[in-house]
Amino acid sequence: MQTTTKRDLCEKIARRTDNTHMVVKKTIQMFLDEIISELAQGNRIELRDFGVFEIRQRAARKARNPRTGEVAFVPAKNVVVFKVGKLMREKVGNPTQAQQPSQGA
C-alpha cells in the first residue's frame, strides 16, 4: 500500500484537466478549508456516494496513567467522524467478506 499525498492528487488532477498545478492546489485547498470551516460550525457535510463528515461529542471519562496507575480526568471533546458512502464502499470493497472462509470447503 502506498500513501498518496495532496501533492500527488494535485498533479493527477492537473494533468487530467489541463490546469496548472497551482490552480488545482488552490482549488483543493479551498475545498478542504470549507470542509473544516463547516465542521467547526457544527455542520454536517454530505458528499453523495463519497461519504458523510460530522461532529460527535466524545463523553468525558476517567482514564488511568499506565505508568503510575494514577486516575486522570479526560474532558469531553468533539471529534470528526466519517461514514463511507455507497460508491466508495463498493469500489474499495468489504475486507471482512474477503476474509470469510469459502462455503463448501
C-alpha positions as a Python dict, from the first residue, in 0.01 Angstrom:
ca = {
    (1, 'M'): (0, 0, 0),
    (2, 'Q'): (127, 345, -90),
    (3, 'T'): (50, 682, 60),
    (4, 'T'): (-99, 938, -176),
    (5, 'T'): (-38, 1299, -75),
    (6, 'K'): (-226, 1615, -161),
    (7, 'R'): (57, 1698, -398),
    (8, 'D'): (11, 1365, -579),
    (9, 'L'): (-360, 1432, -616),
    (10, 'C'): (-291, 1784, -747),
    (11, 'E'): (-53, 1652, -1010),
    (12, 'K'): (-301, 1386, -1129),
    (13, 'I'): (-588, 1633, -1149),
    (14, 'A'): (-374, 1899, -1319),
    (15, 'R'): (-274, 1650, -1592),
    (16, 'R'): (-632, 1531, -1645),
    (17, 'T'): (-785, 1880, -1655),
    (18, 'D'): (-506, 2071, -1834),
    (19, 'N'): (-492, 2317, -1543),
    (20, 'T'): (-175, 2433, -1376),
    (21, 'H'): (-58, 2263, -1061),
    (22, 'M'): (-103, 2589, -867),
    (23, 'V'): (-467, 2636, -977),
    (24, 'V'): (-552, 2279, -878),
    (25, 'K'): (-363, 2309, -549),
    (26, 'K'): (-551, 2629, -456),
    (27, 'T'): (-884, 2473, -553),
    (28, 'I'): (-825, 2160, -345),
    (29, 'Q'): (-705, 2368, -50),
    (30, 'M'): (-1015, 2591, -70),
    (31, 'F'): (-1233, 2277, -76),
    (32, 'L'): (-1059, 2134, 231),
    (33, 'D'): (-1073, 2470, 413),
    (34, 'E'): (-1450, 2486, 350),
    (35, 'I'): (-1498, 2136, 491),
    (36, 'I'): (-1302, 2234, 804),
    (37, 'S'): (-1496, 2559, 837),
    (38, 'E'): (-1834, 2388, 807),
    (39, 'L'): (-1739, 2119, 1059),
    (40, 'A'): (-1608, 2384, 1300),
    (41, 'Q'): (-1953, 2547, 1284),
    (42, 'G'): (-2111, 2214, 1377),
    (43, 'N'): (-2249, 2145, 1030),
    (44, 'R'): (-2272, 1802, 870),
    (45, 'I'): (-2109, 1754, 529),
    (46, 'E'): (-2265, 1507, 290),
    (47, 'L'): (-2083, 1424, -33),
    (48, 'R'): (-2311, 1187, -226),
    (49, 'D'): (-2156, 844, -291),
    (50, 'F'): (-1834, 954, -116),
    (51, 'G'): (-1940, 983, 245),
    (52, 'V'): (-2054, 1199, 534),
    (53, 'F'): (-1842, 1401, 775),
    (54, 'E'): (-1998, 1504, 1104),
    (55, 'I'): (-1906, 1611, 1455),
    (56, 'R'): (-1984, 1392, 1753),
    (57, 'Q'): (-1910, 1469, 2114),
    (58, 'R'): (-1700, 1215, 2296),
    (59, 'A'): (-1809, 1197, 2659),
    (60, 'A'): (-1586, 1293, 2950),
    (61, 'R'): (-1428, 991, 3116),
    (62, 'K'): (-1182, 872, 3373),
    (63, 'A'): (-856, 733, 3243),
    (64, 'R'): (-559, 575, 3410),
    (65, 'N'): (-193, 661, 3359),
    (66, 'P'): (-42, 322, 3263),
    (67, 'R'): (294, 413, 3409),
    (68, 'T'): (182, 533, 3753),
    (69, 'G'): (-171, 391, 3779),
    (70, 'E'): (-294, 741, 3872),
    (71, 'V'): (-651, 825, 3772),
    (72, 'A'): (-682, 1120, 3532),
    (73, 'F'): (-993, 1302, 3413),
    (74, 'V'): (-1030, 1333, 3035),
    (75, 'P'): (-1275, 1612, 2945),
    (76, 'A'): (-1546, 1579, 2681),
    (77, 'K'): (-1439, 1674, 2331),
    (78, 'N'): (-1570, 1697, 1978),
    (79, 'V'): (-1439, 1450, 1721),
    (80, 'V'): (-1489, 1428, 1345),
    (81, 'V'): (-1641, 1103, 1226),
    (82, 'F'): (-1665, 984, 866),
    (83, 'K'): (-1922, 741, 731),
    (84, 'V'): (-1831, 586, 396),
    (85, 'G'): (-2070, 642, 106),
    (86, 'K'): (-2215, 375, -119),
    (87, 'L'): (-1989, 423, -421),
    (88, 'M'): (-1671, 426, -211),
    (89, 'R'): (-1786, 118, -20),
    (90, 'E'): (-1846, -65, -348),
    (91, 'K'): (-1516, 45, -509),
    (92, 'V'): (-1295, -19, -205),
    (93, 'G'): (-1473, -339, -113),
    (94, 'N'): (-1550, -503, 216),
    (95, 'P'): (-1236, -669, 360),
    (96, 'T'): (-1439, -870, 615),
    (97, 'Q'): (-1614, -1056, 333),
    (98, 'A'): (-1280, -1140, 169),
    (99, 'Q'): (-1152, -1293, 494),
    (100, 'Q'): (-1451, -1523, 547),
    (101, 'P'): (-1383, -1889, 466),
    (102, 'S'): (-1543, -2013, 147),
    (103, 'Q'): (-1853, -2227, 184),
    (104, 'G'): (-1839, -2592, 89),
    (105, 'A'): (-1468, -2633, 167),
}
